Amino acid sequence: MKTSTLQDVARVAKVSTATVSRTLSNPNVVSESTRRRVSEAVKITGYRINRAARNLRTQRAHSVLVLLPDLANPFFSAILEGISRNLSQQGYSMLIASTKQVHDSGERLIDYLDDARADGMIILDGGLDADIVEMLETAPQANRILFACEWIDGANFPSVRCQNRQGTRTAVNHLYDLGHRKIAHVTGPEGNVLMHSRKDAFVDEVEHLKLEQRPEWIIDGDFSLAAGCQAALKWVGLHDRPTAVFCASDQLAMGFIAELSRRGFKVPDDVSVMGFDDIDLAEHFIPPLTTIQQDRLMIGETAAKMLMARIVTPNEANSDQAAVLPVSLVVRESTASLR
Amino acid sequence: MKTSTLQDVARVAKVSTATVSRTLSNPNVVSESTRRRVSEAVKITGYRINRAARNLRTQRAHSVLVLLPDLANPFFSAILEGISRNLSQQGYSMLIASTKQVHDSGERLIDYLDDARADGMIILDGGLDADIVEMLETAPQANRILFACEWIDGANFPSVRCQNRQGTRTAVNHLYDLGHRKIAHVTGPEGNVLMHSRKDAFVDEVEHLKLEQRPEWIIDGDFSLAAGCQAALKWVGLHDRPTAVFCASDQLAMGFIAELSRRGFKVPDDVSVMGFDDIDLAEHFIPPLTTIQQDRLMIGETAAKMLMARIVTPNEANSDQAAVLPVSLVVRESTASLR
DNA sequence: CTGAAAGCGCTTACAG
DNA sequence: CTGAAAGCGCTTACAG
């Protein structure tokens, strides 16, 4: 069974293909009777538009590429959901690839835009190499590239992110309000924009609150469970242990707590621990994790919306260079008053 | 800056577009000197193929749709990674959508194939409505549809899955070998093929080992953390508590354990608990989870490979109707000998 | 080994 | 409001 084309519909409806096309894309420019005849013919023939043909003709791929650092990282799933929701609403498809894979396959990121596979891209990876960033910046399609969650310092791409600094301040103040005066921070990976943003805000706030600061209370991590475990060992080894620890991600916090309980420490009795993100697991963890919530669904939706605006009306760009979405404190049971 | 086309390359190389096309897709059918001239011209013009044009001409979308029940579920990320790896190797792109979203947007799944957006689809959702399944089965492109992880009982689609029955048997025997004779099972969601497959295998194996069986030792769940918590409450309420519990998913097991420790029970001291899947978190959980490992990366790769074979050579299909991938027992600390 | 030409299935000025 | 015609950028028999 051959799938039917505009021609087939036109023949059945006894109109030209132009008219069928118009009827389908802009019904109110044709007459009532034409509309009826065409929609009847569509039903009879079982016509489905051929997107490849439309894409070629309109010079639009009608799809957007989402670029992740790593497909296997569950942090991104809710963001994808948000992006996809907004995209499909506008008849766009979502293409997914990981930075690493694109690189390994010898392709260049910009190829996706160059070869008409995608009309724009949302990049969730702030760790791109400098030469790749430069290639993206100087590309003619640069205005159809947008970052979400992470971003590139110094580059001029629009971005969607959460209030990393504000969230960090809120976290430190939550611990402060509970009476904690010795607070440690487990950081994200070196070089990561989120890591720096949160660490800087942490240092600032601790200073602002006139709390004691020690270099060994800033513990290097990398957002992962494993790094959280490592950090816990460092904490255990400190002579003068902080009574509270703010971790740059929930995964870090979970690893931290896991390792501590393995060694006989209790959270929050022996130390209060906070995360950042509020991933699904956070509320089911033992103990349920106090954390800073970012609305990943909204980050995704906002990113898609901003990108689509730039794709549809490329001229009016640069009106919204960045969207910074609010975060909120979620108090659960991994933090407690200092006794 | 306009992107250059085959025409531009042809002009610079002083050959026909046909020759350029040949050189690019099948270099060894042209002469050495032509090859040199063309690749020189490609470099000069910065030519990138226009995929929309190629797709239209070749009647191939060069992309595959992966259909998830739910984008926000982290269980699938490793599978996507596997699929994407294989696909991009063959120059194919990966489109992602969720069953729910497609349905909500008023589209039909088969549209993706019908309108030349995708050449095939990998469905990770065994819970499709019967009418949708029928539409897929009777479609002309039915042979380019494949299920992975889950499948549809009674439908004739090829599928990739893990050894659900064998894994379950292995789990029960692990507990048996540790001395447990009273073993409970927390199931997946009613109606789910994996739930039935694992539950049936559980019942069979318990019977085969001549263990005591009681209806209340089969606890209804649904793969989620929350359901695991619920199940734990049921276990606590039993007069004669099983000494070991096999959960149909890791998430269930984690919820189960979390709720138990909230109530002062210790795992594995008071009860041994096992999961199924071996998700990333399993080894970092407290206690690290004994579970049945399925290789999600390989499931993804195998699915992509099987589908691509059917897309490239549609005729030779039906040679491999199902791939059943091995699982393995991973013993950690959530199970222990009965004392 | 190479070129001229047709055509994939649409959309969109242009003319009426 | 409608149709004839051009053309998006490729690939591929066909002929030489």
XYZ file of C-alpha atoms (C1' of nucleotides) in Angstrom:
710
model
C 0.000 0.000 0.000
C 1.401 3.273 -1.164
C 0.813 6.251 1.076
C -1.106 8.978 -0.659
C 0.171 12.420 -1.576
C -1.222 15.873 -2.042
C -1.749 14.974 -5.683
C -4.047 12.127 -4.729
C -6.059 14.362 -2.474
C -6.260 17.032 -5.160
C -7.489 14.513 -7.703
C -10.214 13.217 -5.385
C -11.278 16.691 -4.300
C -11.054 17.960 -7.856
C -8.952 20.949 -6.950
C -5.307 21.843 -7.427
C -2.560 20.729 -5.081
C -2.066 24.375 -4.199
C -5.577 24.538 -2.886
C -5.204 21.365 -0.887
C -2.034 22.687 0.633
C -3.729 25.956 1.525
C -6.727 24.236 2.979
C -4.521 22.199 5.234
C -2.225 24.926 6.433
C -4.562 27.889 6.379
C -8.198 26.765 6.174
C -9.776 30.189 6.300
C -8.329 31.428 3.043
C -10.390 28.924 1.057
C -14.104 28.711 0.551
C -16.375 26.732 2.759
C -17.204 24.206 0.041
C -13.562 23.687 -0.863
C -12.776 23.075 2.736
C -15.430 20.397 2.905
C -14.382 18.713 -0.315
C -10.747 18.666 0.678
C -11.283 17.322 4.153
C -13.510 14.661 2.672
C -10.797 13.747 0.189
C -8.218 13.641 2.961
C -10.367 11.181 4.812
C -10.872 8.999 1.752
C -7.261 8.891 0.776
C -5.901 8.652 4.316
C -3.530 11.430 3.426
C -0.627 12.252 5.748
C 1.669 15.096 4.957
C 5.182 14.083 3.976
C 7.359 16.029 6.361
C 10.536 15.498 4.420
C 8.966 17.284 1.466
C 7.593 20.057 3.571
C 10.885 20.451 5.385
C 12.756 20.775 2.122
C 10.333 23.237 0.698
C 10.004 25.406 3.795
C 13.670 25.187 4.706
C 12.720 24.117 8.173
C 13.516 20.831 9.868
C 10.655 21.227 12.291
C 12.758 19.688 14.968
C 15.108 20.786 17.703
C 18.203 19.058 18.983
C 18.679 18.661 22.701
C 22.252 18.079 23.657
C 23.049 16.368 26.930
C 26.466 15.800 28.445
C 25.427 12.249 29.155
C 22.295 10.357 28.226
C 22.542 8.081 31.222
C 22.149 10.864 33.756
C 18.648 10.869 35.267
C 18.925 14.503 36.306
C 17.869 15.528 32.818
C 14.742 13.480 32.318
C 12.311 16.016 33.743
C 13.900 18.752 31.680
C 13.422 16.689 28.542
C 9.805 16.211 29.483
C 9.376 19.960 29.727
C 11.088 20.636 26.426
C 9.201 17.931 24.624
C 5.858 19.133 25.904
C 6.349 22.594 24.552
C 7.869 21.447 21.292
C 5.224 18.908 20.361
C 2.579 21.492 21.060
C 4.011 23.476 18.178
C 4.399 20.518 15.897
C 8.111 20.196 16.469
C 10.010 17.007 17.189
C 12.775 16.526 19.711
C 16.081 15.057 18.648
C 18.446 13.879 21.381
C 22.184 13.386 21.364
C 25.001 13.514 23.851
C 27.976 15.811 23.483
C 30.304 12.906 23.931
C 28.676 10.794 21.276
C 28.588 13.553 18.724
C 32.236 14.169 19.355
C 33.144 10.487 19.148
C 31.317 10.054 15.882
C 33.496 12.742 14.345
C 30.581 15.059 13.714
C 30.522 18.666 14.685
C 27.674 20.053 16.711
C 26.988 22.764 14.223
C 26.394 20.108 11.571
C 22.980 19.468 13.026
C 22.005 23.006 12.134
C 24.043 23.136 8.944
C 22.612 20.038 7.375
C 19.002 20.940 8.069
C 18.482 18.223 10.632
C 17.412 20.675 13.330
C 16.257 24.283 13.422
C 17.833 25.017 16.735
C 19.499 23.440 19.705
C 19.184 23.426 23.450
C 22.464 22.602 25.122
C 22.459 21.237 28.649
C 26.202 20.937 28.826
C 28.291 23.881 29.991
C 31.489 21.915 29.614
C 32.012 22.193 25.869
C 35.552 22.721 24.643
C 36.504 26.281 23.842
C 36.981 25.599 20.132
C 33.517 24.087 19.875
C 32.038 27.088 21.650
C 33.788 29.394 19.252
C 32.495 27.471 16.281
C 28.967 27.761 17.639
C 29.308 31.461 18.375
C 30.541 32.360 14.927
C 28.045 30.177 13.087
C 25.343 31.938 11.079
C 22.769 30.012 13.096
C 24.216 31.101 16.421
C 20.990 32.816 17.365
C 19.193 29.500 17.356
C 21.342 28.031 20.081
C 20.361 28.251 23.707
C 21.725 26.868 26.943
C 19.686 25.482 29.786
C 20.691 24.625 33.362
C 24.326 25.191 32.566
C 25.814 27.889 30.373
C 29.145 29.132 29.051
C 30.733 31.970 30.949
C 31.708 34.747 28.598
C 29.770 33.410 25.650
C 26.825 35.325 24.350
C 24.151 32.638 24.146
C 20.787 33.091 25.784
C 20.215 30.735 28.657
C 17.690 29.384 31.085
C 18.870 28.579 34.551
C 17.737 28.494 38.133
C 18.725 30.955 40.833
C 21.909 29.217 41.804
C 23.248 31.997 44.001
C 19.950 32.710 45.687
C 19.375 29.017 46.302
C 22.761 28.694 47.893
C 22.143 31.675 50.120
C 18.826 30.224 51.177
C 20.501 26.947 52.029
C 23.196 28.543 54.148
C 20.632 30.660 55.938
C 18.452 27.658 56.640
C 21.403 26.005 58.361
C 22.271 29.254 60.110
C 18.750 29.617 61.405
C 18.994 26.135 62.856
C 21.907 27.364 64.914
C 24.771 26.029 62.829
C 27.891 28.181 62.779
C 30.379 25.756 61.307
C 29.190 24.947 57.820
C 31.028 23.013 55.133
C 30.394 22.873 51.409
C 30.883 19.943 49.059
C 31.376 21.351 45.588
C 30.526 20.242 42.072
C 33.185 19.376 39.520
C 36.044 21.827 38.963
C 35.428 24.102 36.004
C 31.675 23.632 35.997
C 29.679 26.876 35.954
C 27.174 25.619 38.486
C 29.964 24.529 40.781
C 31.493 28.002 40.693
C 28.233 29.815 40.984
C 27.217 27.824 44.046
C 30.630 27.802 45.653
C 31.111 31.549 45.229
C 27.680 32.224 46.663
C 28.470 29.905 49.550
C 31.694 31.701 50.378
C 30.009 35.089 50.101
C 27.154 34.148 52.349
C 29.339 32.523 54.957
C 31.391 35.690 55.000
C 28.324 37.847 55.112
C 27.092 35.911 58.136
C 30.553 36.252 59.664
C 30.913 32.521 60.088
C 34.183 30.756 60.592
C 35.864 29.755 57.346
C 38.492 27.130 56.778
C 39.898 25.863 53.515
C 39.293 22.267 54.529
C 35.614 23.001 54.931
C 35.322 23.423 51.209
C 35.455 19.850 49.967
C 35.971 19.131 46.270
C 33.346 16.939 44.657
C 31.665 16.430 41.301
C 27.869 16.095 41.693
C 28.038 12.291 41.916
C 27.120 9.813 44.619
C 30.668 8.517 44.669
C 32.083 11.985 45.259
C 29.639 12.372 48.123
C 31.049 9.232 49.728
C 34.578 10.554 49.323
C 33.583 13.858 50.857
C 32.091 12.088 53.851
C 35.421 10.420 54.501
C 37.098 13.802 54.465
C 34.528 15.154 56.895
C 35.076 12.206 59.210
C 38.810 12.905 59.162
C 38.496 16.539 60.240
C 39.647 17.481 63.728
C 37.047 20.134 64.156
C 34.008 18.906 62.258
C 31.445 21.308 60.829
C 28.006 20.638 62.207
C 26.311 21.179 58.871
C 27.188 20.452 55.264
C 25.712 22.023 52.167
C 26.252 19.784 49.143
C 26.106 21.187 45.603
C 23.782 18.394 44.439
C 21.343 15.873 45.889
C 23.456 13.019 44.618
C 26.417 14.377 46.554
C 24.298 14.698 49.663
C 23.019 11.151 49.323
C 26.482 9.736 48.876
C 27.651 11.778 51.833
C 24.885 10.494 54.074
C 25.256 6.931 52.820
C 28.933 6.836 53.665
C 28.340 8.417 57.054
C 25.765 5.861 58.095
C 28.080 3.121 56.945
C 30.547 4.527 59.491
C 28.017 4.812 62.285
C 27.211 8.502 62.097
C 23.631 9.708 62.172
C 22.056 12.419 60.039
C 20.847 14.903 61.199
C 21.850 14.001 64.793
C 25.583 14.131 64.188
C 25.545 16.495 61.247
C 22.918 18.291 59.159
C 23.205 17.699 55.418
C 21.552 19.542 52.534
C 21.474 18.962 48.811
C 20.532 20.967 45.726
C 18.076 20.034 42.926
C 15.312 18.074 44.654
C 15.485 15.056 42.402
C 12.674 12.512 42.694
C 14.533 10.337 45.100
C 15.235 13.128 47.585
C 11.982 12.820 49.459
C 12.273 9.058 49.704
C 15.812 8.995 50.882
C 16.659 8.065 54.445
C 16.416 10.541 55.962
C 14.290 12.519 53.507
C 16.576 15.167 52.163
C 16.367 18.862 52.896
C 17.258 20.546 49.625
C 16.874 23.437 47.227
C 14.255 22.649 44.640
C 14.604 23.634 41.042
C 11.641 23.142 38.770
C 13.204 21.117 35.979
C 9.967 20.786 34.064
C 9.689 24.549 33.892
C 13.319 24.953 32.933
C 12.623 22.666 29.990
C 9.431 24.403 28.995
C 10.978 27.834 29.240
C 13.983 26.813 27.202
C 11.782 25.387 24.459
C 9.605 28.462 24.442
C 12.523 30.859 24.173
C 14.165 28.848 21.446
C 10.995 28.501 19.422
C 10.472 32.251 19.576
C 13.893 32.735 18.060
C 13.273 30.154 15.385
C 9.928 31.555 14.347
C 10.917 35.221 14.412
C 14.690 35.341 14.145
C 14.789 39.131 13.932
C 13.320 40.071 17.258
C 15.914 38.021 19.080
C 18.040 39.250 21.953
C 15.043 40.551 23.807
C 15.413 37.949 26.507
C 19.002 36.959 26.995
C 18.485 34.901 30.091
C 15.659 33.481 32.137
C 16.495 32.851 35.755
C 13.904 30.650 37.387
C 13.122 30.692 41.091
C 14.184 27.950 43.458
C 12.659 27.080 46.791
C 13.758 25.579 50.055
C 12.300 22.176 50.823
C 12.793 21.309 54.462
C 12.754 17.610 55.213
C 14.592 15.552 57.808
C 18.277 15.672 56.968
C 18.733 18.977 58.775
C 18.005 19.780 62.398
C 18.692 22.338 65.103
C 22.096 22.289 66.588
C 21.993 20.994 70.119
C 25.825 33.734 4.689
C 24.056 31.204 2.539
C 25.007 27.580 3.071
C 26.340 25.986 -0.070
C 24.728 23.230 -2.048
C 25.801 20.386 -4.273
C 25.530 22.806 -7.175
C 28.118 25.079 -5.639
C 30.480 22.204 -5.092
C 29.914 20.964 -8.636
C 30.674 24.388 -10.050
C 33.902 24.729 -8.085
C 35.012 21.183 -8.865
C 33.950 21.564 -12.483
C 31.955 18.347 -12.516
C 28.233 17.564 -12.478
C 26.170 17.400 -9.328
C 25.717 13.719 -10.023
C 29.417 13.207 -9.740
C 29.668 15.168 -6.542
C 26.855 13.138 -5.056
C 28.549 9.908 -6.080
C 31.881 11.002 -4.741
C 30.349 11.739 -1.398
C 28.247 8.645 -0.998
C 30.371 6.120 -2.836
C 33.898 7.450 -3.352
C 35.313 4.404 -5.055
C 33.120 4.594 -8.115
C 34.795 7.808 -9.238
C 38.297 8.432 -10.429
C 41.121 9.402 -8.149
C 41.412 12.872 -9.649
C 37.692 13.536 -9.382
C 37.773 12.501 -5.784
C 40.528 14.991 -5.117
C 38.862 17.825 -6.964
C 35.550 17.241 -5.253
C 36.932 17.001 -1.764
C 38.884 20.167 -2.435
C 35.715 21.893 -3.579
C 33.848 20.648 -0.533
C 36.497 22.188 1.663
C 36.397 25.496 -0.188
C 32.636 25.806 -0.152
C 32.142 24.408 3.334
C 29.498 22.132 1.900
C 27.172 20.225 4.208
C 24.592 17.893 2.790
C 21.018 19.039 3.191
C 19.344 16.142 4.920
C 15.836 17.293 4.183
C 16.605 17.053 0.485
C 18.276 13.704 0.810
C 15.460 12.397 2.955
C 12.878 13.425 0.406
C 14.804 11.976 -2.477
C 15.704 8.685 -0.778
C 12.368 8.292 0.944
C 14.113 7.785 4.226
C 13.901 9.956 7.308
C 17.225 8.687 8.600
C 15.859 8.795 12.071
C 14.144 6.491 14.517
C 11.523 7.323 17.089
C 11.947 6.042 20.618
C 8.725 5.950 22.515
C 8.781 6.019 26.298
C 5.852 5.689 28.663
C 7.198 8.648 30.567
C 10.140 10.899 29.848
C 10.717 11.641 33.510
C 11.536 8.055 34.416
C 15.272 7.574 34.911
C 15.047 3.835 34.314
C 15.214 4.480 30.596
C 18.233 6.721 30.332
C 20.802 3.953 29.912
C 18.629 2.307 27.286
C 18.482 5.548 25.335
C 22.235 5.762 25.539
C 22.515 2.293 24.022
C 20.051 3.040 21.258
C 21.624 6.361 20.419
C 25.087 4.904 20.250
C 24.117 2.354 17.681
C 21.956 4.716 15.702
C 24.441 7.541 15.378
C 27.041 5.049 14.256
C 24.872 4.428 11.231
C 24.152 8.080 10.616
C 20.703 7.917 12.096
C 19.184 10.383 14.540
C 17.093 9.582 17.579
C 13.701 11.180 18.043
C 12.108 10.938 21.473
C 8.509 11.173 22.537
C 6.331 9.818 25.292
C 3.232 7.764 24.689
C 1.217 10.057 26.859
C 2.297 13.195 25.106
C 1.662 11.836 21.645
C -1.764 10.811 22.761
C -2.518 14.151 24.387
C -1.469 16.061 21.297
C -4.070 14.189 19.292
C -1.514 12.550 17.066
C -1.419 8.894 16.324
C 1.746 6.917 16.860
C 1.698 5.608 13.346
C 1.800 9.176 12.058
C 5.482 9.297 12.818
C 6.031 6.562 10.271
C 3.307 7.721 7.920
C 4.502 11.274 7.558
C 8.141 10.341 6.963
C 9.382 11.709 10.247
C 10.905 8.383 11.285
C 11.849 5.159 9.537
C 11.044 2.970 12.461
C 10.191 2.986 16.111
C 11.360 1.409 19.315
C 8.603 1.239 21.880
C 9.506 0.929 25.543
C 5.923 0.916 26.709
C 4.029 -2.346 26.920
C 0.922 -0.598 28.188
C -0.466 0.762 24.932
C -4.220 0.651 24.457
C -5.539 -2.257 22.430
C -6.803 -0.063 19.619
C -3.425 1.599 19.232
C -1.736 -1.782 19.130
C -4.122 -2.919 16.443
C -3.429 0.175 14.393
C 0.277 -0.485 14.638
C -0.085 -4.155 13.756
C -2.124 -3.533 10.643
C -0.009 -0.647 9.409
C 2.070 -1.189 6.283
C 5.152 -0.199 8.271
C 4.447 -2.703 11.039
C 7.706 -4.484 10.374
C 9.637 -1.392 11.372
C 8.247 -1.380 14.881
C 10.022 -3.106 17.713
C 9.519 -3.349 21.451
C 12.236 -3.228 24.059
C 12.135 -4.072 27.783
C 8.408 -4.442 27.683
C 6.294 -5.986 24.949
C 2.682 -6.706 24.031
C 1.421 -10.180 24.806
C -0.221 -11.684 21.785
C 1.067 -9.089 19.366
C 3.518 -10.092 16.716
C 6.197 -7.428 17.087
C 9.817 -8.378 17.526
C 11.174 -7.477 20.926
C 14.258 -7.191 23.036
C 13.964 -8.043 26.679
C 15.914 -9.478 29.551
C 15.457 -12.924 31.070
C 12.695 -11.955 33.411
C 11.777 -15.494 34.417
C 15.327 -16.679 34.794
C 16.217 -13.600 36.808
C 13.335 -14.198 39.133
C 14.307 -17.819 39.615
C 17.859 -16.767 40.375
C 16.595 -14.301 42.947
C 14.420 -16.822 44.729
C 17.224 -19.362 44.761
C 19.664 -16.847 46.170
C 17.298 -16.297 49.083
C 16.696 -20.029 49.401
C 20.412 -20.721 49.531
C 20.710 -18.231 52.363
C 18.301 -20.404 54.310
C 15.091 -18.473 53.759
C 11.934 -20.557 53.517
C 9.297 -17.873 53.882
C 9.661 -15.550 50.915
C 7.360 -12.726 49.861
C 7.087 -10.941 46.519
C 6.222 -7.309 45.882
C 4.840 -7.087 42.349
C 4.881 -4.509 39.593
C 1.737 -2.767 38.367
C -1.295 -4.866 37.493
C -1.501 -5.586 33.785
C 2.159 -4.950 33.099
C 3.892 -7.732 31.181
C 6.989 -7.579 33.335
C 4.899 -7.771 36.469
C 3.204 -10.932 35.242
C 6.334 -12.491 33.942
C 8.146 -11.990 37.229
C 5.224 -12.861 39.427
C 4.467 -16.064 37.543
C 8.086 -17.099 37.686
C 8.136 -16.343 41.386
C 5.117 -18.498 42.089
C 6.506 -21.318 39.962
C 9.855 -21.285 41.665
C 8.433 -21.116 45.167
C 6.291 -24.087 44.300
C 9.182 -25.908 42.745
C 11.201 -25.438 45.923
C 8.177 -26.623 47.928
C 8.122 -23.475 50.010
C 5.164 -22.294 51.993
C 2.819 -20.069 50.010
C 0.283 -17.606 51.295
C -1.803 -15.112 49.333
C -0.772 -12.280 51.632
C 2.857 -12.906 50.781
C 2.234 -11.638 47.283
C 2.007 -7.878 47.791
C 0.662 -5.649 45.028
C 2.933 -2.811 43.959
C 3.795 -0.803 40.874
C 7.590 -0.449 40.457
C 7.689 2.852 42.365
C 9.357 3.954 45.568
C 6.003 4.886 47.017
C 4.590 1.434 46.370
C 7.619 -0.042 48.104
C 6.814 2.005 51.197
C 3.215 0.790 51.099
C 4.366 -2.791 50.759
C 6.621 -2.415 53.781
C 3.641 -1.399 55.869
C 1.813 -4.528 54.747
C 4.822 -6.640 55.649
C 4.999 -5.042 59.083
C 1.353 -5.857 59.623
C 1.686 -9.581 58.906
C 1.339 -12.018 61.795
C 3.824 -14.438 60.387
C 6.368 -12.326 58.570
C 8.384 -13.716 55.654
C 12.107 -13.528 56.335
C 12.922 -12.454 52.797
C 11.248 -10.268 50.192
C 11.858 -10.243 46.457
C 10.743 -6.931 44.924
C 9.955 -6.646 41.216
C 12.091 -3.503 40.876
C 14.926 -1.728 42.652
C 12.750 1.267 43.310
C 10.250 -0.959 45.096
C 13.036 -2.490 47.153
C 14.390 0.918 48.097
C 10.996 2.190 49.140
C 10.462 -1.005 51.101
C 13.742 -0.666 52.943
C 13.283 3.061 53.510
C 9.925 2.574 55.169
C 11.225 -0.298 57.278
C 14.116 1.701 58.666
C 11.745 4.528 59.416
C 9.911 1.992 61.597
C 13.017 0.697 63.282
C 13.531 -2.521 61.331
C 16.956 -3.432 60.027
C 17.808 -4.837 56.615
C 19.124 -7.511 56.255
C 19.054 -8.331 60.002
C 15.276 -8.404 60.310
C 14.482 -9.236 56.710
C 16.429 -9.794 53.504
C 15.308 -7.648 50.571
C 16.115 -7.950 46.866
C 15.334 -5.789 43.856
C 15.401 -6.189 40.087
C 17.165 -3.986 37.483
C 20.365 -2.826 39.183
C 19.828 0.855 38.607
C 22.778 3.155 39.297
C 21.671 3.964 42.776
C 21.424 0.336 43.884
C 25.036 -0.026 44.867
C 25.028 3.246 46.772
C 21.876 2.569 48.677
C 21.953 1.808 52.378
C 22.409 -1.064 52.565
C 23.772 -1.635 49.063
C 21.084 -3.569 47.281
C 21.279 -7.207 46.248
C 19.543 -7.332 42.904
C 19.179 -8.868 39.460
C 21.145 -6.890 36.953
C 19.886 -6.223 33.475
C 22.240 -4.619 31.018
C 20.190 -1.665 29.845
C 22.893 -0.358 27.582
C 22.930 -3.648 25.720
C 19.159 -3.777 25.549
C 19.287 -0.417 23.829
C 22.057 -1.370 21.464
C 20.422 -4.642 20.543
C 17.091 -2.999 19.908
C 18.677 -0.405 17.638
C 20.629 -3.043 15.790
C 17.592 -5.244 15.186
C 15.472 -2.325 14.065
C 18.117 -0.962 11.722
C 18.461 -4.396 10.113
C 14.753 -4.340 9.374
C 14.887 -0.820 8.013
C 17.833 -1.449 5.746
C 16.684 -4.821 4.438
C 12.958 -5.020 5.014
C 12.617 -8.333 3.239
C 14.767 -10.525 5.385
C 12.787 -9.610 8.470
C 11.289 -12.096 10.892
C 14.561 -13.914 11.242
C 14.953 -12.780 14.824
C 11.631 -12.286 16.491
C 12.975 -11.766 19.980
C 16.259 -11.216 21.702
C 16.324 -12.290 25.318
C 19.333 -10.871 27.077
C 20.957 -12.484 30.085
C 20.636 -11.118 33.586
C 22.958 -11.693 36.496
C 22.763 -11.853 40.249
C 24.543 -9.041 42.049
C 24.978 -9.882 45.708
C 25.390 -6.880 47.968
C 24.341 -6.270 51.545
C 20.576 -6.208 51.636
C 20.377 -10.007 51.877
C 21.905 -12.273 54.519
C 21.756 -15.785 55.893
C 18.787 -16.606 58.029
C 19.816 -16.968 61.643
C 33.936 6.951 -15.046
C 30.695 10.890 -16.006
C 26.650 14.008 -17.280
C 21.826 15.389 -18.450
C 17.543 14.921 -16.763
C 13.806 13.446 -14.039
C 11.580 13.497 -9.835
C 10.924 12.851 -4.494
C 6.168 15.817 -2.342
C 5.500 19.707 -0.884
C 4.673 25.457 -0.678
C 4.261 29.898 -2.471
C 4.687 34.015 -5.161
C 2.216 35.299 -9.262
C -1.582 35.973 -12.115
C -6.257 35.852 -12.797
C -10.816 32.294 -3.818
C -8.109 29.291 -7.087
C -4.620 27.242 -10.438
C -0.268 26.706 -13.155
C 4.315 26.625 -12.475
C 8.619 26.974 -10.317
C 11.720 25.229 -7.164
C 13.572 23.540 -2.350
C 18.536 20.176 -2.829
C 19.338 16.081 -3.397
C 19.909 10.859 -5.907
C 19.704 7.674 -9.475
C 18.467 5.125 -13.521
C 19.922 5.856 -18.187
C 22.924 6.701 -21.815
C 27.329 7.393 -23.404
